[in-house]
Amino acid sequence: MRGPAPVSDTPFTCGHCGRRVGPLPSGGRNRNHCPYCLYSRHVDAERSGDRASPCKGMMEPIGVFERPNGEEVITHRCLVCGFERFNRVGADDDETAVAALPRIAPRSAPRA
Ligand SMILES: [Zn+2]
Ligand SMILES: [Zn+2]
């Protein structure tokens, strides 16, 4: 198997819980965190999906907040370098895991 695959279709093994994570069942959004334990990996530098970061550290889900439009956003913090990133809750994320995250204050000012 060679050749480039779309990022959103690339299965990966979660570096935290070790589960195999397949492509999203629907929707074209990049899956950027494990739907089971919600851990992510520090692979993006400037933009989500750019895969330009050399860090590759595991990113711990430290909390969830709600944007004014009702969208739930998981905050991930890199365990290696401390970089923080915000990721929308995925359609098939484990609801129990999301509910178990602490509620935190919104950290970014969304633009209307
Ligand atoms: Zn996991
Ligand atoms: Zn990092």
Coordinates of N, CA and C and ligand atoms in Angstrom, one line a residue:
M1 N 0.9 -1.2 0.0 CA 0.0 0.0 0.0 C 0.9 1.2 0.0
R2 N 0.9 2.0 -1.1 CA 1.6 3.2 -1.1 C 0.8 4.3 -1.7
G3 N 1.3 5.5 -1.7 CA 0.6 6.6 -2.2 C 0.0 7.4 -1.1
P4 N -0.2 8.7 -1.4 CA -0.8 9.5 -0.4 C -2.2 9.2 -0.2
A5 N -2.6 9.3 1.1 CA -4.0 9.1 1.4 C -4.5 10.4 2.0
P6 N -5.8 10.7 1.8 CA -6.3 11.9 2.5 C -6.2 11.8 4.0
V7 N -5.8 12.9 4.6 CA -5.6 12.8 6.0 C -6.8 12.3 6.8
S8 N -7.9 12.6 6.4 CA -9.1 12.2 7.2 C -9.4 10.7 7.0
D9 N -8.8 10.1 6.0 CA -9.0 8.7 5.8 C -7.9 7.8 6.3
T10 N -6.9 8.4 7.0 CA -5.8 7.7 7.4 C -6.0 7.1 8.8
P11 N -6.1 5.8 8.9 CA -6.3 5.2 10.3 C -5.1 5.3 11.1
F12 N -5.2 5.4 12.4 CA -4.0 5.5 13.2 C -4.3 4.7 14.5
T13 N -3.2 4.4 15.2 CA -3.4 3.8 16.5 C -3.2 4.8 17.6
C14 N -4.2 4.9 18.4 CA -4.1 6.0 19.5 C -2.9 5.7 20.4
G15 N -2.1 6.8 20.5 CA -0.9 6.7 21.4 C -1.2 6.7 22.8
H16 N -2.4 6.9 23.2 CA -2.8 6.8 24.6 C -3.5 5.6 25.0
C17 N -4.6 5.2 24.4 CA -5.3 4.0 24.8 C -5.0 2.8 23.9
G18 N -4.3 3.1 22.8 CA -3.8 2.0 21.9 C -4.9 1.4 21.0
R19 N -6.1 2.0 20.9 CA -7.1 1.5 20.0 C -6.8 2.0 18.6
R20 N -7.3 1.1 17.7 CA -7.2 1.5 16.3 C -8.3 2.4 16.0
V21 N -8.0 3.5 15.3 CA -9.0 4.5 15.0 C -9.1 4.6 13.5
G22 N -10.2 4.3 13.0 CA -10.5 4.3 11.5 C -11.0 5.7 11.1
P23 N -11.2 5.7 9.8 CA -11.7 7.0 9.3 C -13.1 7.3 9.8
L24 N -13.5 8.6 9.7 CA -14.8 9.0 10.2 C -15.8 8.3 9.3
P25 N -16.9 7.8 9.9 CA -18.0 7.2 9.2 C -18.7 8.1 8.2
S26 N -18.7 9.4 8.5 CA -19.4 10.3 7.6 C -18.8 11.7 7.8
G27 N -19.0 12.5 6.9 CA -18.5 13.9 7.0 C -17.0 14.0 6.6
G28 N -16.6 15.1 6.1 CA -15.3 15.2 5.5 C -14.2 15.8 6.5
R29 N -14.6 16.0 7.7 CA -13.7 16.7 8.6 C -12.6 15.8 9.1
N30 N -11.4 16.4 9.2 CA -10.3 15.6 9.7 C -10.6 15.1 11.1
R31 N -10.3 13.8 11.3 CA -10.3 13.3 12.7 C -9.0 13.7 13.3
N32 N -9.0 14.4 14.4 CA -7.8 14.9 15.0 C -7.6 14.4 16.4
H33 N -8.5 13.6 16.9 CA -8.3 13.0 18.2 C -9.0 11.7 18.3
C34 N -8.6 10.9 19.3 CA -9.2 9.6 19.5 C -10.6 9.7 20.0
P35 N -11.6 9.0 19.3 CA -12.9 9.1 19.8 C -13.2 8.3 21.1
Y36 N -12.3 7.5 21.5 CA -12.5 6.7 22.7 C -12.0 7.4 24.0
C37 N -10.7 7.9 23.9 CA -10.1 8.5 25.1 C -10.0 10.0 24.9
L38 N -10.2 10.5 23.7 CA -10.2 11.9 23.3 C -8.8 12.5 23.2
Y39 N -7.7 11.7 23.4 CA -6.4 12.2 23.3 C -6.1 12.5 21.8
S40 N -5.3 13.5 21.7 CA -4.9 13.9 20.3 C -3.4 13.8 20.2
R41 N -2.8 14.2 19.1 CA -1.4 14.2 19.0 C -0.9 15.5 18.3
H42 N 0.2 16.0 18.8 CA 0.6 17.3 18.4 C 1.3 17.2 17.0
V43 N 0.5 17.2 16.0 CA 1.1 17.1 14.6 C 0.9 18.3 13.8
D44 N 0.0 19.2 14.2 CA -0.3 20.4 13.5 C 0.4 21.6 14.1
A45 N 1.0 22.4 13.2 CA 1.7 23.6 13.7 C 0.7 24.8 13.7
E46 N 0.6 25.4 12.5 CA -0.2 26.6 12.4 C -1.7 26.4 12.2
R47 N -2.0 25.5 11.3 CA -3.4 25.2 11.0 C -3.8 23.8 11.3
S48 N -5.0 23.6 11.6 CA -5.5 22.2 11.8 C -5.3 21.5 10.5
G49 N -4.6 20.3 10.6 CA -4.5 19.5 9.4 C -3.2 19.7 8.7
D50 N -2.4 20.7 9.1 CA -1.2 21.0 8.3 C -0.1 19.9 8.5
R51 N -0.2 19.2 9.6 CA 0.8 18.2 9.9 C 2.2 18.7 9.9
A52 N 2.4 19.9 10.3 CA 3.7 20.5 10.1 C 4.5 20.6 11.4
S53 N 4.0 20.1 12.5 CA 4.7 20.2 13.8 C 5.7 19.1 13.9
P54 N 6.9 19.3 14.4 CA 7.9 18.3 14.6 C 7.7 17.6 16.0
C55 N 6.8 18.2 16.8 CA 6.6 17.8 18.2 C 6.2 16.3 18.3
K56 N 5.0 16.0 17.8 CA 4.4 14.7 17.8 C 4.1 14.2 19.3
G57 N 4.0 15.1 20.2 CA 3.7 14.7 21.6 C 2.2 14.4 21.7
M58 N 1.9 13.6 22.7 CA 0.5 13.3 23.0 C -0.2 14.6 23.6
M59 N -1.4 14.8 23.2 CA -2.1 16.0 23.7 C -3.3 15.5 24.5
E60 N -3.3 16.0 25.8 CA -4.3 15.6 26.7 C -5.5 16.4 26.6
P61 N -6.7 15.8 26.7 CA -7.9 16.7 26.7 C -8.1 17.2 28.1
I62 N -8.0 18.5 28.2 CA -8.0 19.1 29.6 C -9.3 19.8 29.9
G63 N -10.2 19.9 29.0 CA -11.5 20.4 29.3 C -12.3 20.7 28.1
V64 N -13.6 21.0 28.3 CA -14.5 21.3 27.2 C -15.2 22.6 27.5
F65 N -15.4 23.4 26.4 CA -16.2 24.6 26.6 C -17.2 24.7 25.4
E66 N -18.2 25.5 25.6 CA -19.2 25.7 24.6 C -19.1 27.1 24.0
R67 N -19.1 27.1 22.7 CA -19.1 28.4 22.0 C -20.5 28.9 22.0
P68 N -20.6 30.2 21.7 CA -21.9 30.9 21.7 C -22.9 30.2 20.8
N69 N -22.5 29.6 19.8 CA -23.4 28.9 18.8 C -23.7 27.5 19.3
G70 N -23.3 27.2 20.5 CA -23.7 25.9 21.1 C -22.7 24.7 20.7
E71 N -21.7 25.1 20.0 CA -20.7 24.0 19.6 C -19.8 23.7 20.7
E72 N -19.7 22.4 21.0 CA -18.8 22.0 22.1 C -17.4 21.8 21.5
V73 N -16.4 22.4 22.3 CA -15.0 22.4 21.8 C -14.2 21.8 22.9
I74 N -13.4 20.8 22.5 CA -12.4 20.2 23.4 C -11.1 20.9 23.4
T75 N -10.6 21.2 24.5 CA -9.3 21.9 24.6 C -8.2 20.8 24.8
H76 N -7.2 20.7 23.9 CA -6.1 19.7 24.1 C -4.9 20.5 24.4
R77 N -4.1 19.9 25.3 CA -2.8 20.5 25.7 C -1.7 19.5 25.5
C78 N -0.7 19.9 24.8 CA 0.4 18.9 24.5 C 1.2 18.6 25.8
L79 N 1.4 17.3 26.0 CA 2.1 16.9 27.2 C 3.6 17.2 27.1
V80 N 4.1 17.4 25.9 CA 5.5 17.6 25.7 C 5.8 19.1 25.8
C81 N 5.1 19.9 25.0 CA 5.5 21.3 24.9 C 4.5 22.3 25.4
G82 N 3.3 21.8 25.8 CA 2.3 22.7 26.4 C 1.4 23.5 25.4
F83 N 1.6 23.2 24.1 CA 0.8 23.9 23.1 C -0.7 23.5 23.3
E84 N -1.5 24.5 23.2 CA -3.0 24.2 23.3 C -3.7 24.4 22.0
R85 N -4.7 23.5 21.8 CA -5.5 23.6 20.6 C -6.9 23.3 20.9
F86 N -7.8 23.8 20.1 CA -9.2 23.6 20.3 C -9.7 22.7 19.1
N87 N -10.5 21.7 19.5 CA -11.1 20.8 18.5 C -12.6 20.6 18.8
R88 N -13.3 20.7 17.7 CA -14.8 20.5 17.9 C -15.0 19.0 18.3
V89 N -16.0 18.8 19.1 CA -16.3 17.4 19.4 C -16.8 16.6 18.2
G90 N -16.2 15.5 18.0 CA -16.5 14.7 16.8 C -17.9 14.0 16.9
A91 N -18.4 13.7 15.8 CA -19.7 13.0 15.7 C -19.8 11.7 16.5
D92 N -18.7 11.0 16.5 CA -18.7 9.7 17.1 C -17.7 9.7 18.3
D93 N -17.4 10.8 18.9 CA -16.7 10.8 20.1 C -17.5 10.2 21.3
D94 N -16.8 9.5 22.1 CA -17.4 8.8 23.3 C -18.1 9.9 24.2
E95 N -19.4 9.8 24.2 CA -20.2 10.9 25.0 C -19.8 10.9 26.4
T96 N -19.6 9.7 27.0 CA -19.2 9.6 28.4 C -17.9 10.2 28.7
A97 N -16.9 10.0 27.7 CA -15.6 10.6 27.9 C -15.7 12.2 27.8
V98 N -16.5 12.6 26.9 CA -16.7 14.1 26.7 C -17.4 14.7 28.0
A99 N -18.4 14.0 28.5 CA -19.1 14.5 29.6 C -18.2 14.5 30.9
A100 N -17.2 13.6 30.9 CA -16.3 13.5 32.1 C -15.3 14.6 32.1
L101 N -15.1 15.3 31.0 CA -14.1 16.4 31.0 C -14.6 17.6 31.8
P102 N -13.7 18.3 32.4 CA -14.2 19.5 33.2 C -14.6 20.6 32.2
R103 N -15.6 21.3 32.7 CA -16.1 22.4 31.9 C -15.2 23.6 32.2
I104 N -14.7 24.2 31.2 CA -13.8 25.4 31.3 C -14.3 26.6 30.6
A105 N -13.8 27.7 30.9 CA -14.2 29.0 30.3 C -13.7 29.0 28.9
P106 N -14.5 29.6 28.0 CA -14.0 29.7 26.6 C -12.7 30.3 26.5
R107 N -11.8 29.8 25.7 CA -10.4 30.3 25.6 C -10.2 31.1 24.4
S108 N -11.0 31.1 23.4 CA -10.8 31.8 22.2 C -12.0 32.7 21.9
A109 N -11.8 33.8 21.3 CA -12.9 34.6 20.9 C -13.3 34.3 19.5
P110 N -14.4 33.6 19.4 CA -14.9 33.2 18.0 C -15.3 34.4 17.3
R111 N -15.1 34.5 16.0 CA -15.5 35.6 15.1 C -16.9 35.2 14.6
A112 N -17.7 36.2 14.5 CA -19.0 36.0 14.1 C -19.0 35.8 12.6
Ligands
ZN1 ZN -7.4 6.8 22.6
ZN2 ZN 3.9 19.6 21.4

